[in-house]
Coordinates of C-alpha atoms in Angstrom, one line a residue:
Chain R
M1293 CA -54.0 54.9 29.0
E1294 CA -51.2 53.7 31.2
Q1295 CA -48.8 50.9 30.5
K1296 CA -48.6 49.0 33.7
N1297 CA -45.2 47.7 34.5
S1298 CA -44.3 44.9 36.9
D1299 CA -41.8 46.9 38.8
E1300 CA -44.2 49.7 39.3
T1301 CA -46.9 47.5 40.7
S1302 CA -44.5 45.7 43.0
G1303 CA -44.0 49.1 44.8
I1304 CA -41.2 50.4 46.9
S1305 CA -38.8 47.9 48.3
S1306 CA -37.1 48.0 51.7
K1307 CA -33.8 48.8 49.8
D1308 CA -35.4 52.0 48.5
Y1309 CA -36.3 53.0 52.0
L1310 CA -32.8 52.2 53.1
I1311 CA -31.3 54.5 50.4
A1312 CA -33.8 57.2 51.5
L1313 CA -32.6 56.8 55.1
G1314 CA -29.0 57.0 53.8
I1315 CA -29.8 60.3 52.2
V1316 CA -31.1 61.7 55.5
L1317 CA -28.1 60.4 57.4
E1318 CA -25.7 61.9 54.8
C1319 CA -27.4 65.3 55.2
L1320 CA -27.0 65.1 58.9
T1321 CA -23.4 63.9 58.8
I1322 CA -22.3 66.7 56.3
Y1323 CA -24.2 69.2 58.3
L1324 CA -22.4 68.2 61.5
F1325 CA -19.0 68.2 59.7
L1326 CA -19.6 71.7 58.3
V1327 CA -21.0 73.3 61.5
N1328 CA -18.3 71.8 63.7
K1329 CA -15.6 72.6 61.1
V1330 CA -14.2 69.2 60.6
S1331 CA -11.4 69.7 58.0
I1332 CA -11.0 66.1 56.9
I1333 CA -14.2 66.5 54.9
G1334 CA -12.3 68.6 52.4
V1335 CA -10.2 65.5 51.4
L1336 CA -12.5 62.7 52.2
L1337 CA -15.6 63.8 50.3
P1338 CA -14.1 64.5 46.9
L1339 CA -12.3 61.1 47.0
I1340 CA -15.6 59.4 47.8
V1341 CA -17.4 61.2 45.0
A1342 CA -14.7 60.4 42.5
G1343 CA -14.7 56.7 43.5
V1344 CA -18.4 56.4 43.1
A1345 CA -18.3 58.3 39.8
V1346 CA -15.6 56.0 38.4
T1347 CA -17.6 52.9 39.4
I1348 CA -20.9 54.2 37.9
T1349 CA -19.2 55.3 34.6
G1350 CA -17.5 51.9 34.3
L1351 CA -20.9 50.1 34.8
A1352 CA -22.7 52.4 32.4
L1353 CA -20.1 51.8 29.6
R1354 CA -20.2 48.1 30.2
D1355 CA -24.1 48.1 29.9
F1356 CA -23.9 50.2 26.7
F1357 CA -21.5 47.9 25.0
R1358 CA -23.4 44.8 26.1
Q1359 CA -26.6 46.2 24.7
H1360 CA -25.0 47.1 21.4
K1361 CA -22.8 44.2 20.7
Chain D
M277 CA -5.5 85.7 35.0
V278 CA -5.8 85.7 31.2
E279 CA -1.9 85.6 31.0
N280 CA -1.9 82.3 33.0
W281 CA -4.0 80.6 30.3
H282 CA -1.5 78.4 28.4
V283 CA -1.6 76.8 25.0
L284 CA -1.7 73.4 26.8
D285 CA -5.0 74.5 28.4
W286 CA -6.4 75.2 24.9
L287 CA -5.2 71.7 24.0
A288 CA -7.1 70.2 26.9
V289 CA -10.3 72.0 25.9
A290 CA -9.9 71.0 22.3
L291 CA -9.4 67.4 23.3
Y292 CA -12.5 67.4 25.5
L293 CA -14.7 69.0 22.8
G294 CA -13.4 66.7 20.1
T295 CA -14.0 63.6 22.4
M296 CA -17.6 64.7 23.0
I297 CA -18.3 65.1 19.2
F298 CA -16.7 61.7 18.6
V299 CA -18.8 60.0 21.3
G300 CA -21.9 61.6 19.9
W301 CA -21.1 60.3 16.4
Y302 CA -20.0 56.8 17.6
V303 CA -23.2 56.3 19.6
A304 CA -25.4 57.5 16.8
R305 CA -24.6 54.4 14.8
K306 CA -26.8 52.4 17.2
V307 CA -29.9 54.5 16.5
K308 CA -32.4 52.7 14.4
N309 CA -35.7 54.6 14.8
S310 CA -37.4 57.6 16.5
T311 CA -37.8 55.6 19.8
D312 CA -34.0 55.1 19.9
F313 CA -33.5 58.8 19.0
L314 CA -36.0 60.4 21.4
M315 CA -36.1 57.8 24.2
A316 CA -32.9 55.8 23.9
G317 CA -35.1 52.8 23.1
R318 CA -36.5 53.0 26.6
S319 CA -33.6 50.8 27.6
L320 CA -31.4 52.9 29.9
T321 CA -30.0 50.8 32.7
Y322 CA -29.4 51.9 36.4
P323 CA -25.9 53.2 36.0
M324 CA -26.7 55.0 32.8
V325 CA -29.7 56.7 34.4
V326 CA -27.7 57.7 37.5
A327 CA -24.9 59.2 35.3
T328 CA -27.2 61.1 32.9
L329 CA -29.5 62.4 35.7
A330 CA -26.6 63.5 37.8
A331 CA -24.8 65.2 35.0
T332 CA -28.0 66.8 33.6
W333 CA -29.2 68.2 36.9
Y334 CA -25.8 70.0 37.5
G335 CA -26.0 73.0 35.3
S336 CA -24.4 76.4 35.7
G337 CA -26.9 77.3 38.5
A338 CA -25.8 74.4 40.7
V339 CA -22.1 75.0 40.2
F340 CA -21.7 78.8 39.9
G341 CA -24.8 79.5 41.9
T342 CA -23.8 77.4 44.8
A343 CA -20.2 78.6 44.7
Q344 CA -21.4 82.2 44.6
L345 CA -23.7 81.7 47.5
A346 CA -21.0 79.9 49.5
Y347 CA -18.6 82.9 48.8
T348 CA -21.2 85.4 50.0
S349 CA -23.1 83.5 52.7
G350 CA -20.9 80.6 53.7
I351 CA -22.0 77.1 54.7
A352 CA -25.7 78.3 54.4
A353 CA -25.3 77.6 50.6
F354 CA -25.4 73.9 51.5
I355 CA -27.6 74.0 54.5
V356 CA -30.3 76.4 53.2
W357 CA -30.2 75.5 49.5
C358 CA -28.9 72.0 49.1
I359 CA -30.2 70.1 52.1
P360 CA -33.9 71.0 51.8
A361 CA -33.8 70.6 48.0
H362 CA -32.4 67.1 48.2
L363 CA -34.6 65.9 51.1
G364 CA -37.6 67.4 49.3
R365 CA -36.8 65.2 46.3
I366 CA -37.1 61.9 48.1
P367 CA -40.9 61.7 47.4
L368 CA -40.1 62.5 43.7
A369 CA -37.8 59.5 43.5
L370 CA -40.1 57.1 45.5
W371 CA -43.5 58.0 43.9
V372 CA -43.2 60.3 40.9
A373 CA -40.4 58.6 39.0
P374 CA -42.0 55.1 38.9
K375 CA -45.3 56.6 38.0
V376 CA -43.8 58.6 35.1
R377 CA -42.0 55.5 33.9
G378 CA -45.4 53.7 33.8
L379 CA -47.0 56.3 31.5
K380 CA -47.0 56.0 27.7
E381 CA -46.5 59.7 27.2
T382 CA -42.9 60.7 26.6
T383 CA -43.0 64.4 27.3
I384 CA -44.7 66.7 29.8
P385 CA -46.9 68.5 27.2
A386 CA -48.1 65.1 26.0
L387 CA -48.9 64.2 29.6
L388 CA -50.7 67.5 30.1
G389 CA -52.6 66.9 26.9
R390 CA -53.9 63.6 28.2
L391 CA -54.6 64.9 31.7
Y392 CA -56.4 68.1 30.6
A393 CA -56.7 69.1 27.0
K394 CA -54.8 70.3 23.9
P395 CA -54.6 74.0 25.0
V396 CA -52.9 73.1 28.3
A397 CA -50.5 70.9 26.3
I398 CA -49.6 73.8 24.0
L399 CA -49.1 76.2 26.8
G400 CA -46.9 73.6 28.5
A401 CA -44.9 73.1 25.3
L402 CA -44.3 76.9 25.0
L403 CA -43.2 77.0 28.6
I404 CA -40.7 74.1 28.1
L405 CA -39.4 75.7 25.0
C406 CA -38.5 78.9 26.9
F407 CA -36.9 76.8 29.7
S408 CA -35.0 74.7 27.1
T409 CA -33.1 77.7 25.7
R410 CA -30.8 77.3 28.8
I411 CA -30.0 81.0 28.8
M412 CA -28.3 80.8 32.2
D413 CA -25.9 78.1 31.0
I414 CA -24.9 80.2 27.9
V415 CA -24.4 83.2 30.2
S416 CA -22.1 81.1 32.4
V417 CA -20.1 79.7 29.5
G418 CA -19.7 83.2 28.0
F419 CA -18.6 84.6 31.4
M420 CA -16.2 81.7 31.9
G421 CA -14.7 82.1 28.5
Y422 CA -14.2 85.8 29.0
T423 CA -12.7 85.4 32.5
V424 CA -10.3 82.6 31.5
T425 CA -9.3 83.4 28.0
G426 CA -10.3 87.0 27.4
L427 CA -12.5 86.0 24.4
P428 CA -15.8 88.0 24.1
N429 CA -18.7 86.3 25.9
W430 CA -20.8 85.6 22.9
I431 CA -18.0 83.8 21.0
T432 CA -17.5 81.2 23.7
G433 CA -21.2 80.9 24.2
A434 CA -21.8 80.3 20.5
V435 CA -18.9 77.8 20.1
I436 CA -20.1 75.7 23.0
V437 CA -23.7 75.8 21.9
G438 CA -22.5 74.7 18.5
V439 CA -20.5 71.7 19.9
V440 CA -23.5 70.7 22.1
I441 CA -25.8 70.8 19.1
V442 CA -23.5 68.8 16.8
Y443 CA -23.0 65.9 19.2
S444 CA -26.7 65.8 20.2
L445 CA -27.8 65.9 16.6
F446 CA -26.0 62.7 15.8
G447 CA -27.9 60.2 18.0
G448 CA -30.5 62.1 20.0
L449 CA -31.0 60.8 23.5
W450 CA -28.4 58.0 23.1
S451 CA -25.7 60.5 22.2
V452 CA -26.8 62.8 25.0
V453 CA -26.8 60.0 27.6
M454 CA -23.4 58.6 26.6
T455 CA -21.7 62.0 26.5
D456 CA -23.4 62.6 29.9
V457 CA -21.8 59.5 31.3
L458 CA -18.3 60.8 30.4
Q459 CA -19.2 64.3 31.5
F460 CA -20.4 62.9 34.8
L461 CA -17.0 61.3 35.3
L462 CA -15.1 64.4 34.3
M463 CA -17.1 66.8 36.5
T464 CA -16.8 64.6 39.6
T465 CA -13.3 63.4 39.4
L466 CA -11.7 66.7 38.3
T467 CA -13.0 68.6 41.2
L468 CA -10.5 66.5 43.2
L469 CA -7.8 68.3 41.2
L470 CA -8.7 71.6 42.6
L471 CA -10.3 71.0 46.0
V472 CA -7.5 69.0 47.6
P473 CA -4.6 71.4 46.9
V474 CA -6.7 74.5 47.6
W475 CA -8.1 73.1 50.8
N476 CA -4.5 72.4 52.0
L477 CA -3.5 75.9 50.9
V478 CA -6.2 77.7 53.0
G479 CA -5.4 75.4 55.9
G480 CA -8.8 73.7 56.1
F481 CA -11.5 75.1 58.4
D482 CA -8.8 76.5 60.8
G483 CA -7.4 78.7 58.1
L484 CA -10.9 79.6 56.8
S485 CA -12.0 80.7 60.3
A486 CA -9.1 83.1 60.5
T487 CA -9.8 84.7 57.1
I488 CA -13.5 84.8 56.4
P489 CA -16.3 86.3 58.5
A490 CA -17.7 84.3 61.4
E491 CA -21.3 84.4 60.0
H492 CA -20.1 82.3 57.1
F493 CA -20.1 79.4 59.5
R494 CA -23.7 80.0 60.8
P495 CA -26.2 77.5 59.3
T496 CA -28.3 80.2 57.8
G497 CA -25.5 82.7 57.2
D498 CA -26.8 86.3 56.8
M499 CA -29.8 85.3 54.6
T500 CA -33.2 86.8 55.2
I501 CA -36.2 84.6 55.5
G502 CA -37.4 85.7 52.1
Q503 CA -34.1 84.6 50.5
M504 CA -34.2 81.3 52.3
L505 CA -37.7 80.7 51.0
I506 CA -36.7 81.4 47.4
F507 CA -33.8 78.9 47.6
F508 CA -36.1 76.4 49.3
L509 CA -38.8 76.6 46.7
L510 CA -36.3 76.5 43.7
G511 CA -35.4 73.0 44.8
F512 CA -38.9 71.8 44.0
Q513 CA -38.7 73.0 40.4
V514 CA -37.4 69.5 39.6
Y515 CA -40.9 68.1 40.3
A516 CA -41.9 69.3 36.8
D517 CA -38.4 69.1 35.2
P518 CA -38.8 67.9 31.6
A519 CA -35.3 66.4 31.4
A520 CA -35.8 64.3 34.5
Y521 CA -39.2 63.1 33.3
Q522 CA -37.6 62.2 29.9
R523 CA -35.0 60.0 31.7
F524 CA -37.6 58.4 34.0
G525 CA -39.5 57.5 30.8
A526 CA -36.4 56.2 29.1
S527 CA -35.4 53.9 32.0
N528 CA -35.7 50.2 31.4
N529 CA -38.2 49.9 34.2
A530 CA -39.9 51.8 37.0
G531 CA -37.6 50.3 39.7
T532 CA -34.5 51.6 37.8
A533 CA -36.0 55.1 37.6
R534 CA -36.8 55.2 41.3
R535 CA -33.5 53.8 42.6
A536 CA -31.3 55.8 40.1
Y537 CA -32.9 59.0 41.3
L538 CA -32.3 58.1 45.0
T539 CA -28.7 57.3 44.2
C540 CA -28.3 60.7 42.5
L541 CA -29.5 62.4 45.7
L542 CA -26.6 60.7 47.5
I543 CA -24.1 61.9 44.9
W544 CA -25.6 65.4 44.6
L545 CA -25.3 66.0 48.4
A546 CA -21.6 65.1 48.4
F547 CA -20.9 67.1 45.2
D548 CA -22.8 70.2 46.5
T549 CA -20.6 70.1 49.7
V550 CA -17.5 70.0 47.5
I551 CA -18.7 73.1 45.6
T552 CA -19.6 74.9 48.8
M553 CA -16.1 74.3 50.1
L554 CA -14.6 75.6 46.9
G555 CA -16.7 78.8 47.3
L556 CA -15.4 79.2 50.9
C557 CA -11.8 78.7 49.7
A558 CA -12.4 81.3 47.0
R559 CA -13.6 83.8 49.7
S560 CA -10.6 83.1 51.8
L561 CA -8.1 83.5 48.9
Y562 CA -9.7 86.4 47.0
P563 CA -11.7 88.5 49.5
E564 CA -11.2 91.6 47.3
L565 CA -13.4 90.0 44.6
I566 CA -16.5 90.3 46.7
E567 CA -18.4 92.0 43.9
Q568 CA -17.6 89.1 41.5
P569 CA -17.5 85.9 43.4
N570 CA -17.6 83.7 40.3
I571 CA -14.4 85.4 39.0
A572 CA -12.8 84.4 42.3
F573 CA -13.9 80.8 41.8
L574 CA -12.3 80.6 38.3
T575 CA -9.2 82.6 39.3
M576 CA -8.6 80.1 42.1
A577 CA -8.4 77.3 39.5
I578 CA -6.1 79.2 37.2
D579 CA -3.7 80.3 40.0
N580 CA -3.4 76.9 41.7
L581 CA -3.2 74.4 38.9
P582 CA -0.4 73.8 36.3
P583 CA -1.1 74.3 32.6
F584 CA -3.2 71.5 31.0
L585 CA -4.7 70.7 34.4
T586 CA -6.2 74.2 34.4
G587 CA -7.6 73.4 31.0
L588 CA -8.9 70.1 32.2
Y589 CA -10.5 71.7 35.2
M590 CA -12.3 74.2 33.0
C591 CA -13.4 71.2 30.9
S592 CA -15.0 69.7 34.1
I593 CA -17.1 73.0 34.4
L594 CA -17.9 72.8 30.7
A595 CA -19.0 69.2 31.2
V596 CA -21.4 70.3 34.0
I597 CA -22.9 73.0 31.7
M598 CA -22.9 71.1 28.4
S599 CA -24.5 68.0 29.8
T600 CA -27.5 70.1 30.9
M601 CA -27.7 72.1 27.7
S602 CA -27.7 69.0 25.5
S603 CA -30.5 67.4 27.5
F604 CA -32.7 70.5 27.3
Y605 CA -32.1 71.1 23.6
L606 CA -33.3 67.6 23.0
V607 CA -36.3 68.0 25.3
G608 CA -37.2 71.4 23.7
A609 CA -36.8 70.0 20.2
T610 CA -38.8 66.9 21.0
T611 CA -41.5 69.1 22.5
M612 CA -41.7 71.2 19.4
T613 CA -41.8 68.2 17.1
V614 CA -44.0 65.8 19.0
D615 CA -46.2 68.2 21.0
L616 CA -46.7 71.1 18.6
V617 CA -45.9 70.4 15.0
K618 CA -47.1 66.8 14.8
P619 CA -50.6 67.2 16.4
L620 CA -51.2 70.6 14.9
F621 CA -49.7 70.4 11.4
M622 CA -48.4 67.0 10.5
P623 CA -50.4 64.2 12.1
H624 CA -49.0 61.6 9.8
M625 CA -45.4 62.4 10.4
N626 CA -43.2 59.4 9.9
D627 CA -40.1 58.3 11.8
K628 CA -37.6 59.9 9.5
Q629 CA -39.4 63.2 9.4
Q630 CA -39.7 63.2 13.2
I631 CA -35.9 62.8 13.6
T632 CA -35.1 65.4 11.0
L633 CA -37.5 67.9 12.5
T634 CA -36.2 67.3 16.0
R635 CA -32.6 68.0 14.7
L636 CA -33.8 71.2 13.1
F637 CA -35.5 72.4 16.2
M638 CA -32.3 71.7 18.3
V639 CA -30.4 74.1 16.1
V640 CA -33.2 76.7 16.3
I641 CA -33.4 76.5 20.1
G642 CA -29.6 76.8 20.5
L643 CA -29.6 79.9 18.2
C644 CA -32.4 81.5 20.2
G645 CA -30.6 80.8 23.4
V646 CA -27.4 82.5 22.2
L647 CA -29.3 85.5 20.9
M648 CA -31.2 86.0 24.2
A649 CA -28.5 84.9 26.7
F650 CA -26.6 88.1 27.5
Q651 CA -29.6 90.0 28.9
F652 CA -29.0 88.9 32.5
K653 CA -26.5 90.5 34.8
T654 CA -25.5 87.3 36.7
V655 CA -26.0 83.6 36.4
L656 CA -27.9 83.5 39.6
D657 CA -30.4 86.2 38.3
A658 CA -31.1 84.0 35.3
V659 CA -31.4 80.9 37.3
I660 CA -33.9 82.5 39.7
F661 CA -36.0 84.0 37.0
L662 CA -36.3 81.1 34.6
G663 CA -36.4 78.5 37.4
G664 CA -39.1 80.5 39.1
L665 CA -41.1 81.0 35.9
Y666 CA -41.1 77.3 35.2
L667 CA -41.8 76.2 38.8
A668 CA -44.7 78.7 39.2
S669 CA -46.3 77.6 35.9
A670 CA -45.8 73.8 35.8
F671 CA -45.6 72.5 39.4
A672 CA -49.4 72.6 40.2
P673 CA -50.8 71.3 36.8
V674 CA -48.3 68.5 36.4
L675 CA -48.2 67.2 40.0
G676 CA -51.9 68.0 40.6
G677 CA -52.8 66.2 37.4
L678 CA -50.8 63.1 38.5
F679 CA -51.8 62.9 42.1
W680 CA -54.8 65.1 42.9
K681 CA -57.7 62.7 43.7
G682 CA -60.5 65.4 43.7
R683 CA -62.3 67.1 40.8
L684 CA -59.9 67.7 37.8
T685 CA -61.0 70.0 35.0
V686 CA -59.4 71.5 31.9
A687 CA -60.0 75.0 33.5
G688 CA -58.0 73.9 36.5
G689 CA -54.9 73.0 34.5
F690 CA -55.2 75.9 32.1
C691 CA -55.8 78.6 34.7
S692 CA -53.1 77.3 37.0
M693 CA -50.5 77.3 34.2
L694 CA -51.5 80.7 32.7
V695 CA -51.7 82.4 36.1
G696 CA -48.2 81.0 37.1
M697 CA -46.7 82.4 33.8
G698 CA -48.7 85.6 33.8
V699 CA -48.0 86.6 37.4
T700 CA -44.3 85.9 37.1
I701 CA -43.9 88.1 34.0
V702 CA -46.2 90.9 35.2
W703 CA -44.6 91.0 38.7
K704 CA -41.1 91.2 37.4
F705 CA -41.3 93.2 34.1
I706 CA -44.4 95.3 34.4
L707 CA -44.6 96.0 38.2
G708 CA -40.8 95.9 38.6
T709 CA -40.8 93.4 41.6
P710 CA -42.9 95.4 44.2
F711 CA -41.6 95.5 47.8
G712 CA -38.6 93.5 46.6
V713 CA -40.6 90.3 46.8
N714 CA -39.4 87.7 44.2
A715 CA -42.0 87.0 41.5
M716 CA -41.9 83.2 42.3
L717 CA -43.2 83.8 45.9
V718 CA -46.3 85.4 44.5
A719 CA -46.8 83.4 41.3
L720 CA -46.5 79.9 42.8
P721 CA -49.2 80.3 45.5
A722 CA -51.4 82.0 42.8
S723 CA -50.9 79.1 40.4
I724 CA -51.8 76.6 43.2
A725 CA -54.8 78.6 44.2
F726 CA -56.0 78.8 40.6
F727 CA -55.5 75.1 40.2
F728 CA -58.1 74.5 42.9
I729 CA -60.4 77.4 41.8
G730 CA -60.3 76.3 38.1
N731 CA -61.2 72.7 39.1
M732 CA -64.5 74.0 40.4
F733 CA -65.6 74.8 36.8
G734 CA -66.3 72.6 33.8
E735 CA -66.7 68.9 33.4
D736 CA -64.6 66.5 35.6
I737 CA -62.1 64.9 33.3
R738 CA -62.2 61.6 35.0
T739 CA -66.0 61.4 34.7
R740 CA -65.7 62.4 31.1
T741 CA -63.1 59.7 30.4
A742 CA -65.2 57.1 32.3
N743 CA -68.3 57.9 30.3
A744 CA -66.6 58.1 26.9
P745 CA -67.6 55.3 24.5
V746 CA -64.9 52.6 24.1
S747 CA -63.2 53.2 20.8
K748 CA -62.1 50.2 18.8

């Protein structure tokens, strides 16, 4: 019933665990910033989010046009 | 606030809506068959999946709900609601996403049909249909339109639903994904427009501390344990989220599905913090609007941004809501076509009929949503009820079916789903929420219990499958 896929069978890579660890660390950092009232977060965080979003959007558009040349 | 809404703001909104329709139309030219229309040819790359998942997950609940909670309870909005929800989703990314990508089924009802039997699939399809009407998103759009422009709620709701349906009709999942990509960019970058000036205006945390109650800076705010439990459990609704499953299935491989979801968690955490801070700023600037926190949130944008930029900021909120609506309309319509009409009435449906019928159901679901939407008092009410109904009914049968290693029977899946739905509806509408306990807190444990009880009865599905004759 299931279509096996090479990536699925290869399992979780160390990179995936690193990202998961990154998520935990991000939670902890933001928590500490909020609880300790560190104001710089109000400028830094939206800038980071916007930077990441611009990069991801650019890559997604590139992939779309490559796939549909 | 209505008088501050300028003709340039209308121009920004018109430009945004026009662009979405153009993108939907442009992308549709790439659609060749029903796999392209329903599953984007199963060829979504990592950045595409990240953008569409991130945009889809953020609906009205995530933006207005978080801002409202931050306004009333402070940083607890992030600590009680967002942190547990995102940490709780790491297993979804690591194990569920790749498993779903490896399945041949493209919808949750199809999966339920294979795991259990047709009646469970039909029940699942009906449930997804209710969830796909996106009542809470239409309520938010209507509320936003009324607050900002003074137009009646239903007019704004109907116009936005119309635009969403038009661009989604063109190219199905391809149109939805590529409009999501742009909406993801809008929603994330345009929050900069508001947060940075407003944060400086209130004077950062020093200014906030002087103007808002001290308990707003306590990790749990003034929430009761019951409230915290509801928010904690709502985060797990995504474990049976049909739009997320559709994107996992549409990814170009299992690794993409896994890593894209993990990346989304990183983005969502940061974006949630931004929304929490906007809610805190709204509380500081408009303490008199304590009964209507979301009006404070919108007023803050109108009062602090120049014309056109105000319109653009409203577009970023529309982007958040519309990206979710379009995904769920497609999911609901696909479910109706592939999981209800095709198996029950048109088993020999061809590609063209499938696409036409899916388009037709998108229109029907949108219309139903508009007609039902304005029955709820606030967005958060609608989010909690519909989210709770879906979580209580689908969580145990979907996750149990995929991962439970013990006995699995049709009765287990069916009872669990039926009890989840039934208890939620009876508890809220017939019993009138006894003791003030939210329906979800009763329905979810009942559904899980009936999953195990039901599995004691009937033939084990795995034994039945193993003993079945091999068909040629």
